[in-house]
Amino acid sequence: MLKILVLGSGAGGGSPQWNCDCPVCRKVRAGEPGTVRRTQSSIAVSADGDNWFLCNASPDLGQQIISIPALQANCDSGRHSPIVGAVLTNGDVDHVTGLLTLRESHPLAVYATGRVQKVLKDNKIFNVLNPDFVERRAMEMDTPLELKTKEGKASGVIIEPFTVPGKIALWLEDETAENFGSQPEDTIALKISSADGASTFFYMPGVAEMPPELAERLSGASLVFFDGTLWNDDEMKNNQVGVKTGERMGHMSNSGDDGTIACFAPLGVKRKIFIHINNTNPILIEGTPERTEAEAAGWEVSYDGMEVTL
Ligand code: MLT
Ligand code: MN
Ligand code: ZN
């Protein structure tokens, strides 16, 4: 069995975003019916309900822990946390800066690709994760690995990381290089299973496109949490909140002939849940035509605090 908690369902900036007055942010900020606020994307996974691993660590992690009792200290006195590790899917601000909230002397294992581990190493502020207490482990692609606590205790959670089409973190882009200097291990997704093999799901908060080999990998899956960033590739421009398309940001859109809903239609995935949803995306509001279309195609829109047992 696996327990999954959605800590944050929003993309970078959350919903509403602090400086955004797009139609969706305006409605969410006003608390209109059919809206909820969202923090930045992250889930927590556990096989035993006691030891939890974060998949990505958002800048909202402190607030997320305050909202979710399963992640709070419970040892009667002194310091304790059920969070025993974190697995990173890229080096984006919305996925790594929560590590700073986990400072300082708490035993943790941080899993990431060699590329992302280098990003953490090169940024000395991450040394607030005291190396005496926090072990940084590199992940090999396409190689199943049982997550362990810093002390080496087996968790019952197996991850298999694999590269997906994507882009290097925005703040690391090299304008002069092809695809801004992105390398395969800059953006990965996770296949997460229970050690007994009975439960398996995918966590994929950033995916730029769906090549045939990725579609094949996902075919028939029980559950996929998938990049829900934008409904339309041009959504940021249309809302006058930015100039970048989804394609430029490394995110495939929900709608359209090459979009996520169309790509998943033939795959027979049993449960499909959007996560990492940008504040401009109309699927964030219940009852919009876009939300209705996504739901009619079998998609769920994750929300902060959502619980899934698999
Ligand atoms: C993304 O998902 O594209 C990034 O989180 C963007 C950002 O760093 O703001
Ligand atoms: Mn993001
Ligand atoms: Zn907005």
XYZ file of C-alpha atoms in Angstrom, residues 4-291:
288
model
C -0.072 9.890 -1.055
C -0.737 13.403 0.235
C -0.931 16.383 -2.109
C 0.856 19.139 -0.222
C 0.595 21.683 -3.020
C -1.306 21.545 -6.298
C -0.322 24.907 -7.822
C 2.558 25.694 -10.165
C 5.290 28.231 -9.345
C 3.703 31.193 -7.535
C 0.699 29.195 -6.266
C -2.877 30.388 -6.641
C -3.502 33.224 -6.279
C 0.019 34.386 -7.154
C 1.138 37.329 -5.029
C 1.442 39.806 -7.931
C -1.163 38.490 -10.359
C -4.563 39.971 -11.101
C -5.580 37.656 -13.939
C -9.254 36.608 -13.949
C -8.558 33.302 -12.164
C -6.345 34.855 -9.463
C -8.927 37.587 -8.899
C -11.688 35.036 -8.284
C -9.522 32.835 -6.059
C -8.340 35.831 -4.043
C -11.952 36.919 -3.532
C -12.904 33.400 -2.394
C -15.617 33.035 -5.020
C -17.624 29.783 -5.042
C -15.818 26.957 -6.827
C -12.356 28.265 -5.932
C -9.720 27.163 -3.424
C -6.268 28.524 -2.711
C -3.280 26.438 -3.712
C 0.314 26.277 -2.595
C 3.200 25.273 -4.876
C 3.470 21.719 -6.124
C 4.654 18.862 -3.979
C 3.383 15.514 -2.745
C 4.386 13.299 0.177
C 4.477 9.492 -0.057
C 4.603 6.816 2.631
C 4.287 3.035 2.743
C 3.814 2.799 6.523
C 2.071 6.082 7.372
C 4.918 6.993 9.768
C 7.877 7.778 7.508
C 7.167 10.264 4.723
C 9.162 11.261 1.652
C 8.549 14.549 -0.109
C 8.506 14.600 -3.888
C 9.898 18.079 -4.398
C 10.161 20.680 -1.641
C 8.193 23.830 -2.348
C 8.792 27.291 -0.908
C 5.413 26.796 0.835
C 6.599 23.720 2.731
C 6.378 25.363 6.168
C 2.732 26.255 5.582
C 2.031 22.818 4.094
C 3.390 21.073 7.201
C 1.241 23.279 9.449
C -1.834 22.215 7.446
C -1.141 18.460 7.446
C -1.034 16.644 10.830
C 0.683 13.526 9.364
C 3.803 15.656 8.718
C 4.020 17.259 12.145
C 6.386 16.508 15.040
C 4.932 13.845 17.358
C 7.530 12.644 19.845
C 6.158 14.407 22.987
C 9.320 16.402 23.556
C 12.380 17.593 21.678
C 12.700 17.640 17.924
C 11.068 15.203 15.510
C 9.589 15.056 12.027
C 7.863 12.259 10.090
C 9.645 13.683 6.994
C 12.664 11.430 6.441
C 13.633 12.350 2.919
C 12.967 14.320 -0.248
C 13.185 13.342 -3.911
C 13.670 16.139 -6.451
C 12.468 16.065 -10.062
C 14.344 19.192 -11.179
C 16.141 22.273 -9.858
C 13.234 24.720 -10.239
C 12.686 27.314 -7.545
C 9.260 25.871 -6.766
C 10.755 22.393 -6.244
C 13.977 22.916 -4.282
C 13.696 25.997 -2.102
C 11.560 24.151 0.478
C 14.745 22.291 1.411
C 15.798 25.480 3.194
C 12.735 25.086 5.441
C 14.078 21.676 6.515
C 17.202 23.192 8.026
C 19.186 22.394 10.024
C 20.059 19.370 12.118
C 17.317 16.981 11.092
C 18.319 13.610 9.625
C 17.223 13.526 6.000
C 18.104 11.815 2.734
C 17.890 14.048 -0.356
C 17.609 12.182 -3.660
C 18.227 13.898 -6.999
C 20.021 13.377 -10.304
C 23.722 14.189 -10.477
C 22.806 17.391 -12.376
C 20.442 18.601 -9.669
C 22.775 17.507 -6.850
C 25.410 19.756 -8.477
C 22.970 22.672 -8.426
C 22.514 22.166 -4.675
C 26.250 21.754 -4.135
C 27.108 24.887 -6.115
C 24.655 26.972 -4.091
C 26.162 27.268 -0.660
C 22.897 28.391 0.928
C 21.860 24.711 0.812
C 24.652 24.023 3.297
C 22.064 25.029 5.910
C 21.139 21.381 5.504
C 23.877 20.296 7.865
C 25.941 17.603 6.057
C 26.330 15.743 9.365
C 22.584 15.141 9.321
C 21.556 15.302 5.656
C 22.800 12.793 3.156
C 22.624 13.660 -0.560
C 22.154 10.669 -2.791
C 22.392 10.611 -6.592
C 19.782 8.636 -8.533
C 20.470 6.525 -11.601
C 17.925 6.782 -14.386
C 15.715 3.779 -15.111
C 17.039 1.990 -12.038
C 14.587 1.114 -9.251
C 15.827 2.208 -5.844
C 14.302 1.642 -2.413
C 14.159 4.921 -0.528
C 15.902 4.767 2.818
C 15.968 7.059 5.774
C 19.225 8.821 6.505
C 19.971 6.027 9.002
C 19.503 3.437 6.266
C 16.096 2.148 7.357
C 14.169 0.671 4.413
C 10.958 2.575 3.751
C 8.950 0.195 1.585
C 8.853 2.870 -1.130
C 10.618 2.114 -4.426
C 11.288 4.855 -6.959
C 12.319 4.488 -10.566
C 13.448 7.854 -11.980
C 13.360 8.442 -15.723
C 14.060 11.435 -17.922
C 11.189 13.250 -19.634
C 11.201 16.018 -22.258
C 11.723 19.278 -20.433
C 13.923 22.236 -19.762
C 16.649 23.239 -17.338
C 15.475 25.399 -14.411
C 14.557 28.932 -15.500
C 17.222 30.489 -13.295
C 19.938 28.273 -14.853
C 19.043 28.902 -18.503
C 21.885 29.583 -20.944
C 20.347 31.763 -23.691
C 23.168 30.862 -26.085
C 22.800 27.088 -25.877
C 20.367 24.679 -27.522
C 17.207 24.284 -25.425
C 18.877 26.719 -22.971
C 21.552 24.181 -22.060
C 19.088 21.531 -20.894
C 20.429 18.019 -20.384
C 18.368 14.836 -20.048
C 18.781 14.647 -16.254
C 17.529 18.204 -15.698
C 13.884 17.091 -15.793
C 12.820 13.700 -14.578
C 9.647 11.939 -13.533
C 9.177 9.201 -10.954
C 7.556 5.799 -11.058
C 6.782 5.088 -7.404
C 5.885 1.608 -6.131
C 5.338 -0.207 -2.863
C 8.053 -2.770 -2.082
C 5.524 -5.615 -2.451
C 4.785 -4.401 -5.985
C 1.055 -4.106 -5.283
C 0.835 -0.326 -5.785
C 2.428 1.804 -8.475
C 1.876 5.366 -9.644
C 3.684 8.091 -11.585
C 4.606 11.597 -10.414
C 5.333 13.929 -13.343
C 4.948 17.648 -12.534
C 6.914 18.930 -15.558
C 6.672 17.387 -19.035
C 7.231 19.263 -22.310
C 5.820 16.708 -24.730
C 4.627 13.118 -25.052
C 6.900 11.056 -27.337
C 5.742 7.494 -28.145
C 8.104 5.860 -25.627
C 6.664 7.958 -22.805
C 3.102 7.150 -23.871
C 4.030 3.462 -23.854
C 5.541 3.695 -20.380
C 2.341 5.218 -19.000
C -0.012 2.907 -20.849
C -2.402 1.102 -18.481
C -1.024 2.808 -15.324
C -3.208 2.820 -12.190
C -2.556 6.451 -11.365
C -0.644 9.373 -12.875
C -0.125 12.821 -11.373
C 0.712 14.922 -14.449
C 1.859 18.421 -15.379
C -1.287 20.575 -15.483
C 0.458 23.936 -15.900
C -1.504 25.622 -18.699
C -4.780 24.983 -20.472
C -3.557 26.810 -23.614
C -0.008 27.323 -24.808
C -0.722 31.086 -25.178
C -2.518 31.512 -21.882
C 0.052 33.753 -20.192
C 0.137 36.142 -23.173
C -3.643 36.136 -23.517
C -3.978 37.111 -19.870
C -1.299 39.801 -20.232
C 0.696 38.272 -17.387
C 3.737 37.191 -19.385
C 5.228 36.708 -22.815
C 6.196 33.062 -22.582
C 4.319 30.157 -24.065
C 3.976 26.827 -22.305
C 6.322 25.365 -24.904
C 8.970 27.954 -24.018
C 8.606 27.067 -20.329
C 8.865 23.301 -20.929
C 5.240 22.423 -20.228
C 2.794 20.752 -22.613
C -0.704 22.236 -22.495
C -3.814 20.464 -21.234
C -5.811 21.210 -24.401
C -5.148 20.974 -28.142
C -4.305 18.193 -30.570
C -0.851 17.616 -29.000
C -2.097 18.409 -25.511
C -2.185 16.212 -22.453
C -5.874 15.322 -22.588
C -5.566 14.191 -26.224
C -2.302 12.305 -25.620
C -3.740 10.356 -22.667
C -7.023 9.490 -24.399
C -5.794 6.165 -25.864
C -3.560 5.144 -22.933
C -6.048 3.452 -20.620
C -4.670 5.146 -17.483
C -7.111 4.387 -14.653
C -6.769 7.585 -12.647
C -5.394 10.857 -14.124
C -4.801 13.837 -11.872
C -3.473 17.265 -12.863
C -0.928 18.842 -10.521
C 1.447 21.854 -10.866
C -1.421 23.967 -12.227
C -0.613 27.571 -13.084
C -2.642 30.381 -11.526
C -3.966 31.430 -14.970
C -5.451 28.012 -15.795
C -9.286 28.058 -15.869
C -9.453 24.403 -14.730
C -8.658 25.773 -11.266
C -12.278 26.956 -11.022
C -15.120 24.450 -10.726
C -17.724 24.686 -13.450
C -15.679 26.491 -16.106
C -15.990 25.021 -19.635
C -12.338 23.976 -19.459
C -12.739 22.213 -16.098
